[in-house]
Short mmCIF file of C-alpha atoms and ligand atoms in Angstrom, two decimals:
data_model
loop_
_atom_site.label_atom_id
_atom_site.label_comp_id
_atom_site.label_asym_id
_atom_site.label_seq_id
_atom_site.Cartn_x
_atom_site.Cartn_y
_atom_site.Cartn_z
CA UNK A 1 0.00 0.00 0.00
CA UNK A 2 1.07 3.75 -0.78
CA UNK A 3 1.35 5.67 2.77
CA UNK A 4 1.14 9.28 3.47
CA UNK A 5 3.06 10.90 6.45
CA UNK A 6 2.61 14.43 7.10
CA UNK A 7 5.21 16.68 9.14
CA UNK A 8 8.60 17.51 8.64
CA UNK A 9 10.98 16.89 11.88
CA UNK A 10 13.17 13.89 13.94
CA UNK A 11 9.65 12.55 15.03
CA UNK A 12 8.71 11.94 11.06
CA UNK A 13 12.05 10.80 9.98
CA UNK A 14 11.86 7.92 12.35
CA UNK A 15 7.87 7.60 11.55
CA UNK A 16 9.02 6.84 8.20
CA UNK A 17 12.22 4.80 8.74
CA UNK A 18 10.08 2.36 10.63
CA UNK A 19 7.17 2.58 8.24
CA UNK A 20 9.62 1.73 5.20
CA UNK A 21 10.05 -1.52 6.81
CA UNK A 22 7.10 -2.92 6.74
CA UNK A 23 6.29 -5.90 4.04
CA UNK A 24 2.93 -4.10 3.40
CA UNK A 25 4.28 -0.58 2.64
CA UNK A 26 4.61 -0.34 -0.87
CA UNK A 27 5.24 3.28 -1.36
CA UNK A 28 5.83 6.30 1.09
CA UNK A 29 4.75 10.23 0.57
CA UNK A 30 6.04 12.34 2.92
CA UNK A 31 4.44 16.18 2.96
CA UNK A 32 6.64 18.41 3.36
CA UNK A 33 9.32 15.69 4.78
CA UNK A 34 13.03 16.58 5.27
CA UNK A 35 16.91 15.53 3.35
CA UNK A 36 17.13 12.99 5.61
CA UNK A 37 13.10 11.54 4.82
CA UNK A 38 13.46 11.75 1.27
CA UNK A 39 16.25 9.32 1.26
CA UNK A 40 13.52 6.65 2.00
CA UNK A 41 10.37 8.60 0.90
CA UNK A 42 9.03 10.73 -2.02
CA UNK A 43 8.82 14.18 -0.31
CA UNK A 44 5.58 16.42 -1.49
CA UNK A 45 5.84 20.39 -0.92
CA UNK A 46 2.73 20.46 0.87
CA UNK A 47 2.67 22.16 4.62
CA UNK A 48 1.05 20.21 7.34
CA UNK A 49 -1.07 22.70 7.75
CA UNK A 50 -2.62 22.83 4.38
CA UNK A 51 -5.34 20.25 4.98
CA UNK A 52 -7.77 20.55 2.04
CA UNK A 53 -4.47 19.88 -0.39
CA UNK A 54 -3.35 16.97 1.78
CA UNK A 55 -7.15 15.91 1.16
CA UNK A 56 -6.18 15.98 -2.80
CA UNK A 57 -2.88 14.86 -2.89
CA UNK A 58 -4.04 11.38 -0.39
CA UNK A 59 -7.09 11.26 -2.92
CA UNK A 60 -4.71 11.86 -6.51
CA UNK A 61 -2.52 9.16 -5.01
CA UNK A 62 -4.33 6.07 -3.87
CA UNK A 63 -3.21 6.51 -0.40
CA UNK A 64 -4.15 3.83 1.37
CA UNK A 65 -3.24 5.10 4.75
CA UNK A 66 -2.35 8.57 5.87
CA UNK A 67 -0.14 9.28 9.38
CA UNK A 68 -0.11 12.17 11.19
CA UNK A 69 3.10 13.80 13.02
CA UNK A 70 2.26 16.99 14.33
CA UNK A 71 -0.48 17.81 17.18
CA UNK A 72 -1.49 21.58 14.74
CA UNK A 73 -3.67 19.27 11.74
CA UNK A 74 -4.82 16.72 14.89
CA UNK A 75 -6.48 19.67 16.01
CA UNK A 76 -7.71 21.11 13.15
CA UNK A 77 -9.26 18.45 12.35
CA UNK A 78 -7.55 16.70 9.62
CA UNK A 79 -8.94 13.17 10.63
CA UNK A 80 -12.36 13.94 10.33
CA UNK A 81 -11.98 15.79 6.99
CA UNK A 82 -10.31 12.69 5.91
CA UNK A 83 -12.76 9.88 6.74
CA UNK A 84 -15.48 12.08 5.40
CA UNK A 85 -13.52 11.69 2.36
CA UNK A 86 -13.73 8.09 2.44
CA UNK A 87 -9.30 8.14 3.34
CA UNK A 88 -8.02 6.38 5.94
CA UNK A 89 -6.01 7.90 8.46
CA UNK A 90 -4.19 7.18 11.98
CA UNK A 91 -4.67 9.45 14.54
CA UNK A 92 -7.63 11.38 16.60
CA UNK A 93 -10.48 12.97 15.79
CA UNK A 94 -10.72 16.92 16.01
CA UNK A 95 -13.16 16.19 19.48
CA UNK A 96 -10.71 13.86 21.09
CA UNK A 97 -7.41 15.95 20.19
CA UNK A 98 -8.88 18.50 22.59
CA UNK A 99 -6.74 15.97 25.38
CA UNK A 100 -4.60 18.14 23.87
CA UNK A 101 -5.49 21.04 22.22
CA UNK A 102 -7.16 21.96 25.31
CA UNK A 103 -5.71 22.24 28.70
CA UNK A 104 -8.68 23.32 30.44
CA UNK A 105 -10.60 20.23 28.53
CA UNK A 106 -7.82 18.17 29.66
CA UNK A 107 -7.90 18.59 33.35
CA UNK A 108 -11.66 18.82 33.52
CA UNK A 109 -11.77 15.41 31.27
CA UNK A 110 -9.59 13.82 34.53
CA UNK A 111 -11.43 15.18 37.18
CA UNK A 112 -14.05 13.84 35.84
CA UNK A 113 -12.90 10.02 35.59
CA UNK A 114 -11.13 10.51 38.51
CA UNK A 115 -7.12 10.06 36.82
CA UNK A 116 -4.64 11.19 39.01
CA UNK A 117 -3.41 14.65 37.96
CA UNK A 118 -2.36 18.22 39.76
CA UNK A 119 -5.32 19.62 41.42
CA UNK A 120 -6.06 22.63 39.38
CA UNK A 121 -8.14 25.68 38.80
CA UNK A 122 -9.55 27.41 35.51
CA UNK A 123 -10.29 30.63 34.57
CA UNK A 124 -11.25 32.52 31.40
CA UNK A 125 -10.41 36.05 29.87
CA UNK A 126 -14.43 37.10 31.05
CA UNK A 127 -12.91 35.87 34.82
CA UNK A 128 -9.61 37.62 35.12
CA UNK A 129 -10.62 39.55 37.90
CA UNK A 130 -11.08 36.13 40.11
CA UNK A 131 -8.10 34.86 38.35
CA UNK A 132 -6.11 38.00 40.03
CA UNK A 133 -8.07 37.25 43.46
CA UNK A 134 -7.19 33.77 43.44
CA UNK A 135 -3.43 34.73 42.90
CA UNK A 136 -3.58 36.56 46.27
CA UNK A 137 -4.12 34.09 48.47
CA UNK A 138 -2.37 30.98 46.47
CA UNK A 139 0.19 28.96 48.25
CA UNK A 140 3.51 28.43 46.10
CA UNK A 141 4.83 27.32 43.54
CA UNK A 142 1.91 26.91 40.86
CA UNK A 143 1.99 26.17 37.18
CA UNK A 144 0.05 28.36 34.74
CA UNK A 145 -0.56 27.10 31.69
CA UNK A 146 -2.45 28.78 28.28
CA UNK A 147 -5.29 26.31 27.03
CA UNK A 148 -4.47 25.92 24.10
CA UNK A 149 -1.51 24.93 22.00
CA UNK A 150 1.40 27.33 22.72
CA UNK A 151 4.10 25.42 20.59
CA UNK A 152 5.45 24.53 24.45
CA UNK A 153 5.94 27.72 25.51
CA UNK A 154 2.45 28.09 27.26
CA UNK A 155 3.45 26.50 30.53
CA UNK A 156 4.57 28.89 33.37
CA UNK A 157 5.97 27.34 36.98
CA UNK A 158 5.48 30.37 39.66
CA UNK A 159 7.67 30.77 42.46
CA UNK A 160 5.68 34.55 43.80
CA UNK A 161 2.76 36.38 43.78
CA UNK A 162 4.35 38.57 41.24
CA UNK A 163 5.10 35.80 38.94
CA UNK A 164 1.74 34.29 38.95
CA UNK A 165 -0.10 37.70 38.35
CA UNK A 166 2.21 38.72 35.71
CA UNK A 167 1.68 35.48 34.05
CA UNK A 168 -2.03 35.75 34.11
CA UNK A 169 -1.91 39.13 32.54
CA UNK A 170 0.39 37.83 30.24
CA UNK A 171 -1.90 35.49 28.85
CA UNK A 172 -5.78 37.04 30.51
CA UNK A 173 -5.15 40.68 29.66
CA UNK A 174 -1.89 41.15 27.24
CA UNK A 175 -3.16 37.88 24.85
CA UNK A 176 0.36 36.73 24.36
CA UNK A 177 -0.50 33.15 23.37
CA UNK A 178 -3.70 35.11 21.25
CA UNK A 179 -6.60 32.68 21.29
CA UNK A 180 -4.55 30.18 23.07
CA UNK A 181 -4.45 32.00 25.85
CA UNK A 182 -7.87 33.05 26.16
CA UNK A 183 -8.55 30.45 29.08
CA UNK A 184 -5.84 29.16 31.33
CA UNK A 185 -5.06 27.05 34.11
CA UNK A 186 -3.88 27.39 37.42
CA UNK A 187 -2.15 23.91 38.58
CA UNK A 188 -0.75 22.87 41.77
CA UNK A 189 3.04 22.31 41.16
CA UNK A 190 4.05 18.24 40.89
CA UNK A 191 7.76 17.24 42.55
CA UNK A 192 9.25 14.62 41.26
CA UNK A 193 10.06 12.63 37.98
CA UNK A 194 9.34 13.11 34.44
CA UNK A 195 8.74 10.18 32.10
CA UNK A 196 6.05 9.39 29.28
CA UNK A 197 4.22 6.67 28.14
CA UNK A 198 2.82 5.74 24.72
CA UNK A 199 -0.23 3.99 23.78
CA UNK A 200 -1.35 2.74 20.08
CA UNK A 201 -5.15 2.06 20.78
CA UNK A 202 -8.21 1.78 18.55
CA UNK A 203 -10.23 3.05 21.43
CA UNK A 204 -10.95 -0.41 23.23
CA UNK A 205 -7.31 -1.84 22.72
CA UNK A 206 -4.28 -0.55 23.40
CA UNK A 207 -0.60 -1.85 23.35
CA UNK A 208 1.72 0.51 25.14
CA UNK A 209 5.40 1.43 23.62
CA UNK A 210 8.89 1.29 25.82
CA UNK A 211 8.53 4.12 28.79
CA UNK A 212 10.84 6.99 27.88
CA UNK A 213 12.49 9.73 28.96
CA UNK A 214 12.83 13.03 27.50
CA UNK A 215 15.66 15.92 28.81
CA UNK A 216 13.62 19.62 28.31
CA UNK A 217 15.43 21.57 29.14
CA UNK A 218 18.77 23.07 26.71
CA UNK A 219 21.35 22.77 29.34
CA UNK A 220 23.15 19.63 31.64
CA UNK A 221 21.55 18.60 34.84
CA UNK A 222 18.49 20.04 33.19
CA UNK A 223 19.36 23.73 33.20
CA UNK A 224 18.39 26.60 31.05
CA UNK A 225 15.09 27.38 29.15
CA UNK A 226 12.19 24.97 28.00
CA UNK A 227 12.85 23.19 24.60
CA UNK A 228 11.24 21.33 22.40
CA UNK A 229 13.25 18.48 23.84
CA UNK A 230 17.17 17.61 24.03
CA UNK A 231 17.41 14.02 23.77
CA UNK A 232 15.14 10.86 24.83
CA UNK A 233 16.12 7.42 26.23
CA UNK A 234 13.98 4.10 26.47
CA UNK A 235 13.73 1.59 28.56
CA UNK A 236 13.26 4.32 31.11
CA UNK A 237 13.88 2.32 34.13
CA UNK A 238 12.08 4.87 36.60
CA UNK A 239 9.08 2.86 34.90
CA UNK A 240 9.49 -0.30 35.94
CA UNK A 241 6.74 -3.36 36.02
CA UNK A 242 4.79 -2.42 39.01
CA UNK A 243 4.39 1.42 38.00
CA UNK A 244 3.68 0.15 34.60
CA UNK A 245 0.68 -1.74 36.16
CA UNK A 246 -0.14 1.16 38.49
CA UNK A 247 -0.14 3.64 34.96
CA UNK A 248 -2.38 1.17 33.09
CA UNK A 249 -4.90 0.97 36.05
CA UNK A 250 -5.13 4.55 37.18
CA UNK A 251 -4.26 6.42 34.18
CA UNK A 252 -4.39 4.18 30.62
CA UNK A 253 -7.69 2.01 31.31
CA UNK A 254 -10.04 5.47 32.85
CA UNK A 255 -8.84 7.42 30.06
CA UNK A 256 -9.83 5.10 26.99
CA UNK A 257 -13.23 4.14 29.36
CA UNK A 258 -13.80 8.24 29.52
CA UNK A 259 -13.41 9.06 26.28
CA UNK A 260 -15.68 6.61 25.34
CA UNK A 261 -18.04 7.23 27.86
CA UNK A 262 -18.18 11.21 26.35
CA UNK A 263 -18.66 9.64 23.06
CA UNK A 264 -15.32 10.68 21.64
CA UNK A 265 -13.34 7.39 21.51
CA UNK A 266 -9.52 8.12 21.17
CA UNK A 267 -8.04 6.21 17.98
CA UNK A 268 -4.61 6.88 17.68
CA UNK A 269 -0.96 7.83 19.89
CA UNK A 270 -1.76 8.73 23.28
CA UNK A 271 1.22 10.45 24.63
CA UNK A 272 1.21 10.76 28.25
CA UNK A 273 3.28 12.49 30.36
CA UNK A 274 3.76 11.45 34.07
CA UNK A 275 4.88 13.04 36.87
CA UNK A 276 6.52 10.08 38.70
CA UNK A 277 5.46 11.19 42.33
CA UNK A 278 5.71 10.06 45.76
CA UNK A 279 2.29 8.74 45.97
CA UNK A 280 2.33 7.38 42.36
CA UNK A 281 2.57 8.46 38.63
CA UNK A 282 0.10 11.57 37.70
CA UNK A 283 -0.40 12.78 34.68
CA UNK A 284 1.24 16.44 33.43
CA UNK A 285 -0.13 16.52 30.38
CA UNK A 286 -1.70 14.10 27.23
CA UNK A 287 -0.41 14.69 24.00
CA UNK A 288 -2.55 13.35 21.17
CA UNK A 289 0.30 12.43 19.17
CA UNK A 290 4.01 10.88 19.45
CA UNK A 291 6.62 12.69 21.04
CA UNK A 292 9.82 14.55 19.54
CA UNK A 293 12.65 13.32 20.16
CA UNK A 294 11.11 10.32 21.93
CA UNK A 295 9.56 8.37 18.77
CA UNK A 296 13.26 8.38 18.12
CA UNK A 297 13.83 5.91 20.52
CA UNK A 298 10.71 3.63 21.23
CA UNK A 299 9.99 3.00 17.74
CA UNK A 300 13.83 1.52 16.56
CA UNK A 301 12.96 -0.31 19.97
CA UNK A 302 9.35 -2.03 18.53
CA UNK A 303 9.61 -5.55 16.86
CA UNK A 304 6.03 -5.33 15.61
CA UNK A 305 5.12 -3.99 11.83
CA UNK A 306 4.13 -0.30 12.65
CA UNK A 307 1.86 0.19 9.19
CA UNK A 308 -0.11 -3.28 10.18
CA UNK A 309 -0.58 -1.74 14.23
CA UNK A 310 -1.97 1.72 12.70
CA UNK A 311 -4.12 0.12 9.54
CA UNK A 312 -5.61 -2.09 12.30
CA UNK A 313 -6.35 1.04 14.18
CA UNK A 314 -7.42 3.77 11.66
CA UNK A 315 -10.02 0.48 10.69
CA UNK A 316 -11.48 0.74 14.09
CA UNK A 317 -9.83 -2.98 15.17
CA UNK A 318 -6.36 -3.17 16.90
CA UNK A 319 -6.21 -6.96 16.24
CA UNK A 320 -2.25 -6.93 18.26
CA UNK A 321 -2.72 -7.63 22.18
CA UNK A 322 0.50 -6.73 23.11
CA UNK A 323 4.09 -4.70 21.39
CA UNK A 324 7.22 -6.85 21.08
CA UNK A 325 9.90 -4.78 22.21
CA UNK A 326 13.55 -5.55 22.13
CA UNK A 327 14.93 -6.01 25.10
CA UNK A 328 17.37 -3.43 24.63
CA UNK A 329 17.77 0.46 25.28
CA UNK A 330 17.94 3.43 22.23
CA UNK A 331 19.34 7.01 23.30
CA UNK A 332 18.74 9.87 21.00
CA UNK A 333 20.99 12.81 21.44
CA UNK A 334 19.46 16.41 19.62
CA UNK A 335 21.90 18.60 17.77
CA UNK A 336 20.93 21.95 18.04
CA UNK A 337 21.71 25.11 16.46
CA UNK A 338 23.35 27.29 18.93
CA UNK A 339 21.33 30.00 20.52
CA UNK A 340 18.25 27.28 20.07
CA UNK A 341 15.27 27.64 21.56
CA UNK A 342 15.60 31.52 21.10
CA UNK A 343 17.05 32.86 17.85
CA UNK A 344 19.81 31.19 15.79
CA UNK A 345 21.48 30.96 12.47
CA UNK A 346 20.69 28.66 9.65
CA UNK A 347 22.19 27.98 6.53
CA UNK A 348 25.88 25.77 8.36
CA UNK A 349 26.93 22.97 6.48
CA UNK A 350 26.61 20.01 8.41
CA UNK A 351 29.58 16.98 8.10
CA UNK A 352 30.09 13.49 9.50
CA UNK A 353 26.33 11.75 9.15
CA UNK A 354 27.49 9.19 6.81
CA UNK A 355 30.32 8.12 9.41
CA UNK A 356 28.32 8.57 12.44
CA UNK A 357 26.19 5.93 10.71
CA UNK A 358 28.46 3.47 10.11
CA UNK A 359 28.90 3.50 14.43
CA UNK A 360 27.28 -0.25 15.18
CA UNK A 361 23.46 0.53 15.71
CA UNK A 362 23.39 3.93 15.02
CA UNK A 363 20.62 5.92 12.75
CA UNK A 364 20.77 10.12 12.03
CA UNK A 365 17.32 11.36 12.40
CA UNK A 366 17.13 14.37 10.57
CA UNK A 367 15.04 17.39 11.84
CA UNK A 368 16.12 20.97 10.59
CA UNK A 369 18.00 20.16 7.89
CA UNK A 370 17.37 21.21 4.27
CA UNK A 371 19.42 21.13 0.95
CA UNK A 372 21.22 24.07 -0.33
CA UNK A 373 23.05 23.85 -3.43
CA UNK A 374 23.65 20.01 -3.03
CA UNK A 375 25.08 20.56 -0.13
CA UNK A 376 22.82 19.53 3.77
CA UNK A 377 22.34 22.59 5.98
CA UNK A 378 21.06 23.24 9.01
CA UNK A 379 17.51 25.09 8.86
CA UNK A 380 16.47 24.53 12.20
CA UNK A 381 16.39 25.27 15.41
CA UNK A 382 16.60 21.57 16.09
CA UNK A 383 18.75 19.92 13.66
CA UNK A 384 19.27 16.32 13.81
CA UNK A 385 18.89 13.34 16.18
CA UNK A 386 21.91 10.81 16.78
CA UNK A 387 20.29 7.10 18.13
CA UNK A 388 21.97 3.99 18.98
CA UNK A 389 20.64 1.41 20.47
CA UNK A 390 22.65 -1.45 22.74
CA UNK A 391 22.38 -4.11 25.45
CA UNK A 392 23.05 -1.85 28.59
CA UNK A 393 21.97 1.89 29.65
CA UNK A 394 25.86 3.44 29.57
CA UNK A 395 27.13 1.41 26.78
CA UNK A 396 24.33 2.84 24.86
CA UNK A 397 25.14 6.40 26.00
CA UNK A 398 28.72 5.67 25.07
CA UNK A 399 28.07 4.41 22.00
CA UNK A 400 26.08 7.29 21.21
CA UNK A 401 27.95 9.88 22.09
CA UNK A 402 30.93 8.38 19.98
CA UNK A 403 28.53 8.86 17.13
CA UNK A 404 27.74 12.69 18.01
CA UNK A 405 31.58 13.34 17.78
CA UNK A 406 31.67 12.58 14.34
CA UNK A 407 29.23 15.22 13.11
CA UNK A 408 30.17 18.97 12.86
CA UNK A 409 28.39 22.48 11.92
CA UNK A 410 28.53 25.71 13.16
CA UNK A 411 27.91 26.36 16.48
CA UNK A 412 26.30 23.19 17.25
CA UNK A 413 25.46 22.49 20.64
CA UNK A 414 24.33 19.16 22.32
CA UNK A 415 23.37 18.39 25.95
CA UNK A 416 26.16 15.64 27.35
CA UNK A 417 23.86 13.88 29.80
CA UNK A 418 21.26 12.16 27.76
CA UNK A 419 20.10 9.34 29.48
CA UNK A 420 21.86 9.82 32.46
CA UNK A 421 19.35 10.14 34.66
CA UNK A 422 18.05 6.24 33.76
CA UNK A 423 21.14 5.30 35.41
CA UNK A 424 20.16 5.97 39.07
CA UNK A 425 17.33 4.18 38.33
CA UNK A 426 18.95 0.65 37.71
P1 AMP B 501 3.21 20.65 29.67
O1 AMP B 501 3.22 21.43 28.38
O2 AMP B 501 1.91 20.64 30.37
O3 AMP B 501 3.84 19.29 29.52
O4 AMP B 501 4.28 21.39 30.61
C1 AMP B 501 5.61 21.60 30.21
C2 AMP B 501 6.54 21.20 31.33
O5 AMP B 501 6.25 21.99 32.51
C3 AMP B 501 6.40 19.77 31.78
O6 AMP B 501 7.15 18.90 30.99
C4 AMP B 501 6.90 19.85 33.19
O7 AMP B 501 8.31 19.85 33.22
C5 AMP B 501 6.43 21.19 33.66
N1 AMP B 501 5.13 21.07 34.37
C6 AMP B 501 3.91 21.21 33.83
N2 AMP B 501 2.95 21.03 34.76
C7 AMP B 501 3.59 20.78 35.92
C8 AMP B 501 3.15 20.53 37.26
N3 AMP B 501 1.87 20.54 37.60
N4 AMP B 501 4.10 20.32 38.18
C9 AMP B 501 5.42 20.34 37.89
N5 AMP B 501 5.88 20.58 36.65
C10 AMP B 501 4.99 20.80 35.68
N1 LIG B 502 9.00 15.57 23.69
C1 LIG B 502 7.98 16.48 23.97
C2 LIG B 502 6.91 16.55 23.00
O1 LIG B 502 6.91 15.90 21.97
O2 LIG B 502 5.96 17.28 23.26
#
């Protein structure tokens, strides 16, 4: 069968590197894609965005199956505009993105089903006034976070008074994050450790992908600003068999049950993202598609065929009961383009993929890259993804991070603890 995979980063690179392996996959479209995709897919200038000429191009093409990278179309709607159109296509529905495309949705949605999460509080622009009351008598540190999708740059942890009004002005009164912003939540603040699940369900089934880590933040020890994220390991070891069974319980089996029970059954990648607490995982935060850089590492890590798991699922029947996952870990390290996540230069040649590749186990990921001239730039602020996968934790890391030394550009920069944190967990 011809597939269609729509975004352009690490995430789709490894989407499609999977996908190409599949006996069934015949042909693969990628819209807009990347360098790195088009070495194993026909790339189609067409943004993610664009939905009605995604519509054409899946229809013009005999695309049997379309996948979907980024959360923007999820939202949009781009599923139900396709099965209207007779296509098939994995991922959620425009109602059951809102796990994601809504914060204020999103917390409700758990309250309701009673899945452990941050207490919380809502507010909208028409109730800024109680928004600012309820800042003076709040007990520290909060989280406030803009409902809607804020490329991650919604989310605000608050220390003071001063720092919670200003960032309810910011998004109540000033409309930085525009109609994103028009409702937010106030959440209580969660200590402890980060880690994030992935489930492949049609609604009623699920099989759940390794537990993985992803590093945030741009600096070591998790310092700096917020990123789009640094790096990703899996097996994350801070998930271990008894949380796993906790997760499923508490968290997996309410939230499939709730959506159903709203009448919005969730068919696609549920990304969730756990705060691994004292008294148990909670959940930060669903994402209603796979995670960047993490795909990078749980899907070299899944035995199964990836295109049978999602055909099964955008048909309504996940017919697999279970992943088979090699017993082994994948680190991804990001490359980044100095000065990344604020402003940086594009346009550096980048050197050393084909040799990094030829490291035992190792695949590039390509993310902002782009050709200039015949020769691979850098175009992003996040520019490529270095994985290897091995038999222990630090031999993978090692391994890894011999692979990173190979490649060059200007001004690259590259966090030097991926994975590290897995270790204190063995
Ligand atoms: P989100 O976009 O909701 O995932 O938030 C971005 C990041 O902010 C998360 O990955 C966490 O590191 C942090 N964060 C969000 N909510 C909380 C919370 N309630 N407690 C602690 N940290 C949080
Ligand atoms: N790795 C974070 C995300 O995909 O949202």
């Amino acid at each position: 069968m011809n597939l269609l995979v729509i975004g352009s980063g690490g995430r789709e690179h490894a989407l499609v590197w999977k996908l190409a392996q599949s006996k069934i996959v015949k042909k693969i479209y990628c819209a807009p894609g990347n360098p790195g995709i088009a070495m194993l897919a026909e790339c189609v200038s067409i943004k993610a965005s664009d939905i009605p000429s995604l519509k054409n191009f899946a229809l013009k093409n005999n695309i049997a199956l379309t996948v979907v990278g980024p959360e923007q179309p999820l939202v949009a709607g781009i599923v139900d505009e396709f099965e209207a159109a007779g296509l098939k296509i994995f991922g959620p529905s425009k109602a059951a993105s809102q796990l994601e495309g809504s914060k204020v949705f999103a917390k409700q949605f758990m309250e309701r089903h009673n899945i452990p999460t941050a207490g919380s509080v809502a507010f909208t622009k028409a109730e800024y006034k109680e928004a600012k009351r309820f800042a003076r008598d709040a007990l520290f540190p909060l989280v406030v976070k803009a409902d809607g999708l804020a490329a991650g740059k919604g989310v605000t942890v608050c220390h003071t008074r001063l720092e919670l009004s200003k960032a309810i002005d910011e998004c109540l009164k000033h409309g930085v994050f525009a109609d994103a912003g028009a409702s937010i939540v106030i959440e209580e603040f969660m200590e402890g450790i980060e880690a994030s699940i992935f489930v492949l369900t049609d609604g009623d089934h699920y099989i759940i992908l390794s537990p993985a880590q992803d590093h945030k933040r741009i600096f070591d020890n998790d310092e700096g600003k917020n990123t789009g994220g640094m790096g990703a390991y899996a097996l994350a070891p801070i998930i271990g068999e008894h949380n796993l069974g906790q997760i499923e319980k508490s968290i997996i089996i309410p939230t499939l049950k709730g959506m159903n029970s709203e009448g919005i059954p969730y068919r696609g990648c549920l990304y969730v993202g756990l705060m691994m607490t004292k008294t148990g995982a909670k959940v930060v935060e669903y994402n209603c598609r796979f995670g960047d850089p993490e795909t990078q590492v749980i899907l070299p890590l899944l035995e199964d065929d990836l295109a049978k798991i999602m055909l099964e699922i955008a048909n309504g029947k996940l017919e697999h009961t279970k992943a088979t996952l090699k017993q082994q870990y994948a680190v991804c390290v990001v490359l980044a383009s100095g000065g990344y996540p604020d402003s940086y230069k594009a346009g550096k040649k980048i050197s050393g993929i084909s040799k990094a590749e030829q490291q035992p186990n190792t695949i590039v990921f390509h993310a902002g890259t782009t050709m200039e001239r015949n020769t691979l730039v850098t175009s992003g602020g996040r520019v490529l993804g270095v994985t290897s996968l091995g038999d222990t934790l630090k031999e993978t890391i090692e391994q890894t991070y011999q692979a990173v030394e190979m490649i060059q550009f200007d001004d690259m920069h590259f966090r030097r603890d991926i994975g590290r944190k897995g270790l204190f967990h063995i």
